[in-house]
Amino acid sequence: MDREEIQLLVISLSIVFFTLLVILFVLFFFFQKKKTQFLIDKMESEIHFQSELIKTRVEIKDQTLTEISKELHDNIGQIISVAIMQLNMYAQKEETVSKAELLEVKTVMAKSLDEIRILSRIINKDNLINTNFIESIENDFKRIEKLKNIDCKLNINCEFPKINIEHELILYRIFQESIHNSLKHSSSKKIEMNINCNEDLLTINLKDFGIGFDSNQNHKGLGLNNIKFRAKLIGANLTLNSNENGTEIFLQYNLNKQNEDKEKSNNN
């Protein structure tokens, strides 16, 4: 091999080496950019999720205080008004008030006191934030049965799985809002929730037996978009059906996806 051939070979190898080096740098910066964009997207997604979580906590407390305010005004206020009317009537009577009449007033006041105690327990325990999904729903159903005289049934057909606390909070908000919609719009005298689960899937079914609505139309007052958005936020599938026989909400929460997300978070 003469000198010119050697020089040509060296030049060719240099060009190949330089080309490979450029390609490596391009690939490095490309994947670095992709990784940076992935981290940015992940950070934005986490910020968005935490923002929605804070909003959910505020809405839960606001919903609770709104319901308590209504009960104080509409229910307990009416009971006390009846007791005051009875006392005014007895005060205007010329004859002596009988023991039976006084016991009647006592019964009315005792009823109002019982209902105030129920509301007080809700406020003091702050169960919507500090207890789990099942306890929160049970407490809500007890309050609704006691104060609104509506039959509430909670059927738990499995051991409720341990899930992400933040997801559990959002799950509760979804069904708190759904129950509120039922109480406000359906005129149903019965609400039923069924909970089923296996190793892969948690399914929650909520239905009432009142006045339905056309689920294809836009119903801003029902907050259906918020309910669907929150379900999507935690990777759950939610379907809603409504007709003249009532409204039914069916939610599926993938337990495997929750574990996958946790593993990805730990790896990163």
Short mmCIF file of C-alpha atoms in Angstrom, two decimals:
data_model
loop_
_atom_site.label_atom_id
_atom_site.label_comp_id
_atom_site.label_asym_id
_atom_site.label_seq_id
_atom_site.Cartn_x
_atom_site.Cartn_y
_atom_site.Cartn_z
CA MET A 1 0.00 0.00 0.00
CA ASP A 2 1.62 3.26 -1.15
CA ARG A 3 1.63 6.55 0.70
CA GLU A 4 -1.32 8.10 -1.18
CA GLU A 5 -3.53 5.11 -0.42
CA ILE A 6 -2.63 5.32 3.25
CA GLN A 7 -3.49 9.03 3.33
CA LEU A 8 -6.78 8.35 1.55
CA LEU A 9 -7.60 5.59 4.06
CA VAL A 10 -6.80 7.88 6.99
CA ILE A 11 -8.98 10.64 5.53
CA SER A 12 -11.83 8.20 4.91
CA LEU A 13 -11.60 6.81 8.44
CA SER A 14 -11.50 10.35 9.84
CA ILE A 15 -14.62 11.30 7.89
CA VAL A 16 -16.38 8.14 9.09
CA PHE A 17 -15.29 8.77 12.68
CA PHE A 18 -16.35 12.41 12.51
CA THR A 19 -19.70 11.44 10.97
CA LEU A 20 -20.29 8.86 13.70
CA LEU A 21 -19.33 11.42 16.32
CA VAL A 22 -21.78 13.96 14.88
CA ILE A 23 -24.52 11.31 14.76
CA LEU A 24 -23.82 10.37 18.39
CA PHE A 25 -23.99 14.01 19.47
CA VAL A 26 -27.23 14.51 17.53
CA LEU A 27 -28.76 11.39 19.07
CA PHE A 28 -27.56 12.41 22.52
CA PHE A 29 -29.10 15.89 22.26
CA PHE A 30 -32.27 14.45 20.70
CA PHE A 31 -32.81 11.96 23.53
CA GLN A 32 -31.76 14.55 26.09
CA LYS A 33 -34.37 16.91 24.68
CA LYS A 34 -36.96 14.14 24.72
CA LYS A 35 -36.07 13.31 28.33
CA THR A 36 -36.24 16.97 29.33
CA GLN A 37 -39.61 17.35 27.62
CA PHE A 38 -40.84 14.19 29.32
CA LEU A 39 -39.76 15.52 32.72
CA ILE A 40 -41.40 18.88 31.99
CA ASP A 41 -44.64 17.18 30.91
CA LYS A 42 -44.53 14.97 34.00
CA MET A 43 -43.95 17.98 36.23
CA GLU A 44 -46.80 19.90 34.59
CA SER A 45 -49.05 16.86 34.96
CA GLU A 46 -48.16 16.55 38.66
CA ILE A 47 -48.73 20.26 39.26
CA HIS A 48 -52.07 20.01 37.49
CA PHE A 49 -53.02 16.96 39.56
CA GLN A 50 -52.03 18.63 42.84
CA SER A 51 -53.94 21.77 41.83
CA GLU A 52 -57.02 19.67 41.13
CA LEU A 53 -56.53 17.86 44.42
CA ILE A 54 -56.47 21.13 46.37
CA LYS A 55 -59.57 22.24 44.48
CA THR A 56 -61.23 18.93 45.37
CA ARG A 57 -60.47 19.36 49.08
CA VAL A 58 -61.89 22.89 49.05
CA GLU A 59 -65.01 21.72 47.19
CA ILE A 60 -65.58 18.87 49.65
CA LYS A 61 -65.48 21.24 52.62
CA ASP A 62 -67.59 23.80 50.78
CA GLN A 63 -70.17 21.13 49.87
CA THR A 64 -70.30 19.96 53.48
CA LEU A 65 -70.79 23.46 54.86
CA THR A 66 -73.46 24.17 52.24
CA GLU A 67 -75.38 21.02 53.19
CA ILE A 68 -75.07 21.83 56.89
CA SER A 69 -76.28 25.38 56.27
CA LYS A 70 -79.34 24.05 54.41
CA GLU A 71 -80.13 21.57 57.16
CA LEU A 72 -79.84 24.27 59.83
CA HIS A 73 -82.14 26.60 57.91
CA ASP A 74 -84.66 24.22 56.34
CA ASN A 75 -84.91 21.35 58.77
CA ILE A 76 -83.74 22.33 62.23
CA GLY A 77 -85.02 25.88 61.80
CA GLN A 78 -88.51 24.58 61.01
CA ILE A 79 -88.52 22.23 64.01
CA ILE A 80 -87.54 25.05 66.38
CA SER A 81 -90.14 27.32 64.77
CA VAL A 82 -92.84 24.72 65.50
CA ALA A 83 -91.69 24.52 69.11
CA ILE A 84 -91.80 28.33 69.44
CA MET A 85 -95.31 28.41 67.94
CA GLN A 86 -96.45 25.82 70.46
CA LEU A 87 -94.92 27.77 73.36
CA ASN A 88 -96.60 31.00 72.13
CA MET A 89 -99.90 29.18 71.94
CA TYR A 90 -99.52 27.83 75.48
CA ALA A 91 -98.50 31.28 76.74
CA GLN A 92 -101.77 32.72 75.43
CA LYS A 93 -103.88 30.05 77.08
CA GLU A 94 -105.62 31.05 80.24
CA GLU A 95 -105.72 27.56 81.70
CA THR A 96 -102.73 25.68 83.05
CA VAL A 97 -100.52 23.93 80.52
CA SER A 98 -100.75 20.17 80.90
CA LYS A 99 -97.82 17.81 81.33
CA ALA A 100 -98.63 16.13 77.99
CA GLU A 101 -98.38 19.47 76.19
CA LEU A 102 -95.03 20.23 77.78
CA LEU A 103 -93.75 16.75 76.85
CA GLU A 104 -94.82 17.41 73.26
CA VAL A 105 -92.66 20.57 73.16
CA LYS A 106 -89.84 18.66 74.83
CA THR A 107 -90.01 15.97 72.12
CA VAL A 108 -89.83 18.57 69.35
CA MET A 109 -86.82 20.30 70.95
CA ALA A 110 -85.09 16.95 71.59
CA LYS A 111 -85.45 16.10 67.90
CA SER A 112 -83.81 19.37 66.89
CA LEU A 113 -81.01 18.72 69.40
CA ASP A 114 -80.37 15.25 67.95
CA GLU A 115 -80.05 16.67 64.45
CA ILE A 116 -77.70 19.43 65.65
CA ARG A 117 -75.51 16.74 67.22
CA ILE A 118 -75.39 14.87 63.90
CA LEU A 119 -74.23 18.00 62.10
CA SER A 120 -71.74 18.76 64.88
CA ARG A 121 -70.14 15.32 64.52
CA ILE A 122 -69.74 15.87 60.79
CA ILE A 123 -67.96 19.19 61.38
CA ASN A 124 -65.76 17.98 64.25
CA LYS A 125 -64.64 14.75 62.62
CA ASP A 126 -64.14 16.44 59.25
CA ASN A 127 -64.72 12.92 57.91
CA LEU A 128 -64.63 14.06 54.31
CA ILE A 129 -60.91 14.73 54.55
CA ASN A 130 -59.51 12.43 57.21
CA THR A 131 -61.40 9.15 56.85
CA ASN A 132 -61.46 6.73 53.96
CA PHE A 133 -63.92 6.39 51.11
CA ILE A 134 -66.14 3.77 52.77
CA GLU A 135 -66.40 5.63 56.09
CA SER A 136 -67.14 8.91 54.31
CA ILE A 137 -69.93 7.37 52.20
CA GLU A 138 -71.36 5.57 55.25
CA ASN A 139 -71.44 8.84 57.21
CA ASP A 140 -73.10 10.63 54.31
CA PHE A 141 -75.74 7.92 53.96
CA LYS A 142 -76.48 7.99 57.70
CA ARG A 143 -76.91 11.76 57.60
CA ILE A 144 -79.18 11.58 54.53
CA GLU A 145 -81.33 8.83 56.06
CA LYS A 146 -81.63 10.72 59.35
CA LEU A 147 -82.22 14.22 58.04
CA LYS A 148 -83.90 13.66 54.67
CA ASN A 149 -85.75 10.39 55.30
CA ILE A 150 -84.32 8.77 52.16
CA ASP A 151 -83.47 5.05 52.09
CA CYS A 152 -79.71 4.66 51.44
CA LYS A 153 -78.11 1.26 50.85
CA LEU A 154 -74.38 0.59 50.66
CA ASN A 155 -73.54 -2.93 49.46
CA ILE A 156 -69.84 -3.81 49.79
CA ASN A 157 -69.22 -7.16 48.12
CA CYS A 158 -65.48 -7.34 48.72
CA GLU A 159 -62.70 -6.04 50.94
CA PHE A 160 -62.16 -2.48 49.79
CA PRO A 161 -58.60 -2.30 48.38
CA LYS A 162 -55.95 0.03 49.68
CA ILE A 163 -55.48 2.68 47.01
CA ASN A 164 -53.65 5.97 46.59
CA ILE A 165 -54.96 8.37 49.28
CA GLU A 166 -55.20 11.24 46.80
CA HIS A 167 -57.10 9.05 44.33
CA GLU A 168 -59.41 7.94 47.14
CA LEU A 169 -60.16 11.57 47.94
CA ILE A 170 -61.01 12.31 44.30
CA LEU A 171 -63.14 9.15 44.15
CA TYR A 172 -65.09 10.39 47.14
CA ARG A 173 -65.60 13.81 45.56
CA ILE A 174 -66.95 12.18 42.38
CA PHE A 175 -69.59 10.30 44.33
CA GLN A 176 -70.30 13.11 46.79
CA GLU A 177 -71.20 15.32 43.84
CA SER A 178 -73.22 12.51 42.24
CA ILE A 179 -75.19 11.91 45.45
CA HIS A 180 -75.80 15.66 45.78
CA ASN A 181 -77.15 15.73 42.21
CA SER A 182 -79.49 12.86 43.04
CA LEU A 183 -80.80 14.58 46.17
CA LYS A 184 -81.27 17.88 44.36
CA HIS A 185 -82.77 16.79 41.05
CA SER A 186 -84.10 13.22 41.07
CA SER A 187 -86.77 13.31 43.83
CA SER A 188 -85.76 9.71 44.51
CA LYS A 189 -86.67 8.14 47.84
CA LYS A 190 -83.91 5.56 47.53
CA ILE A 191 -80.18 5.67 46.73
CA GLU A 192 -78.09 2.53 46.32
CA MET A 193 -74.34 2.01 45.97
CA ASN A 194 -72.72 -1.30 45.07
CA ILE A 195 -68.97 -1.88 45.41
CA ASN A 196 -67.21 -4.85 43.80
CA CYS A 197 -63.52 -5.58 43.33
CA ASN A 198 -60.95 -8.17 42.37
CA GLU A 199 -57.15 -8.12 42.05
CA ASP A 200 -57.30 -5.90 38.96
CA LEU A 201 -60.42 -3.77 39.15
CA LEU A 202 -62.49 -1.74 41.60
CA THR A 203 -66.05 -1.07 40.38
CA ILE A 204 -68.49 1.32 42.04
CA ASN A 205 -72.10 1.59 40.94
CA LEU A 206 -74.39 4.38 42.23
CA LYS A 207 -78.04 4.58 41.26
CA ASP A 208 -81.20 6.36 42.25
CA PHE A 209 -84.80 5.58 41.33
CA GLY A 210 -86.16 9.04 40.66
CA ILE A 211 -86.60 11.45 37.78
CA GLY A 212 -83.98 10.87 35.11
CA PHE A 213 -82.69 13.20 32.41
CA ASP A 214 -81.32 13.08 28.86
CA SER A 215 -77.63 12.31 29.37
CA ASN A 216 -76.87 13.38 25.78
CA GLN A 217 -77.86 16.97 26.50
CA ASN A 218 -75.71 19.55 28.28
CA HIS A 219 -76.68 19.86 31.96
CA LYS A 220 -74.37 22.49 33.46
CA GLY A 221 -76.09 22.45 36.85
CA LEU A 222 -75.28 18.77 37.35
CA GLY A 223 -71.51 19.21 37.06
CA LEU A 224 -71.24 16.12 34.84
CA ASN A 225 -68.13 17.43 33.10
CA ASN A 226 -66.37 17.80 36.48
CA ILE A 227 -67.31 14.24 37.43
CA LYS A 228 -66.02 12.81 34.15
CA PHE A 229 -62.87 14.95 34.26
CA ARG A 230 -61.98 13.78 37.76
CA ALA A 231 -62.51 10.15 36.80
CA LYS A 232 -60.14 10.62 33.86
CA LEU A 233 -57.63 12.35 36.15
CA ILE A 234 -57.17 9.17 38.21
CA GLY A 235 -57.32 6.86 35.17
CA ALA A 236 -60.84 5.58 35.88
CA ASN A 237 -63.56 4.82 33.33
CA LEU A 238 -66.94 6.39 34.11
CA THR A 239 -70.24 5.87 32.34
CA LEU A 240 -73.56 7.52 33.14
CA ASN A 241 -77.02 6.32 32.12
CA SER A 242 -80.29 8.06 32.87
CA ASN A 243 -83.92 7.45 31.91
CA GLU A 244 -87.41 7.67 33.36
CA ASN A 245 -86.50 4.97 35.92
CA GLY A 246 -83.60 6.90 37.43
CA THR A 247 -79.90 7.61 37.00
CA GLU A 248 -76.98 5.20 37.26
CA ILE A 249 -73.25 5.95 37.45
CA PHE A 250 -70.77 3.15 36.83
CA LEU A 251 -67.06 3.67 37.59
CA GLN A 252 -64.14 1.28 36.98
CA TYR A 253 -60.79 1.98 38.63
CA ASN A 254 -57.79 -0.02 37.41
CA LEU A 255 -55.77 -1.18 40.42
CA ASN A 256 -52.89 -2.40 38.22
CA LYS A 257 -52.47 1.02 36.64
CA GLN A 258 -52.15 2.52 40.09
CA ASN A 259 -49.28 0.11 40.87
CA GLU A 260 -47.61 0.82 37.51
CA ASP A 261 -47.75 4.57 38.13
CA LYS A 262 -46.25 4.06 41.59
CA GLU A 263 -43.38 1.97 40.17
CA LYS A 264 -42.65 4.57 37.48
CA SER A 265 -42.62 7.30 40.12
CA ASN A 266 -40.19 5.31 42.29
CA ASN A 267 -37.89 4.55 39.35
CA ASN A 268 -37.74 8.19 38.34
#
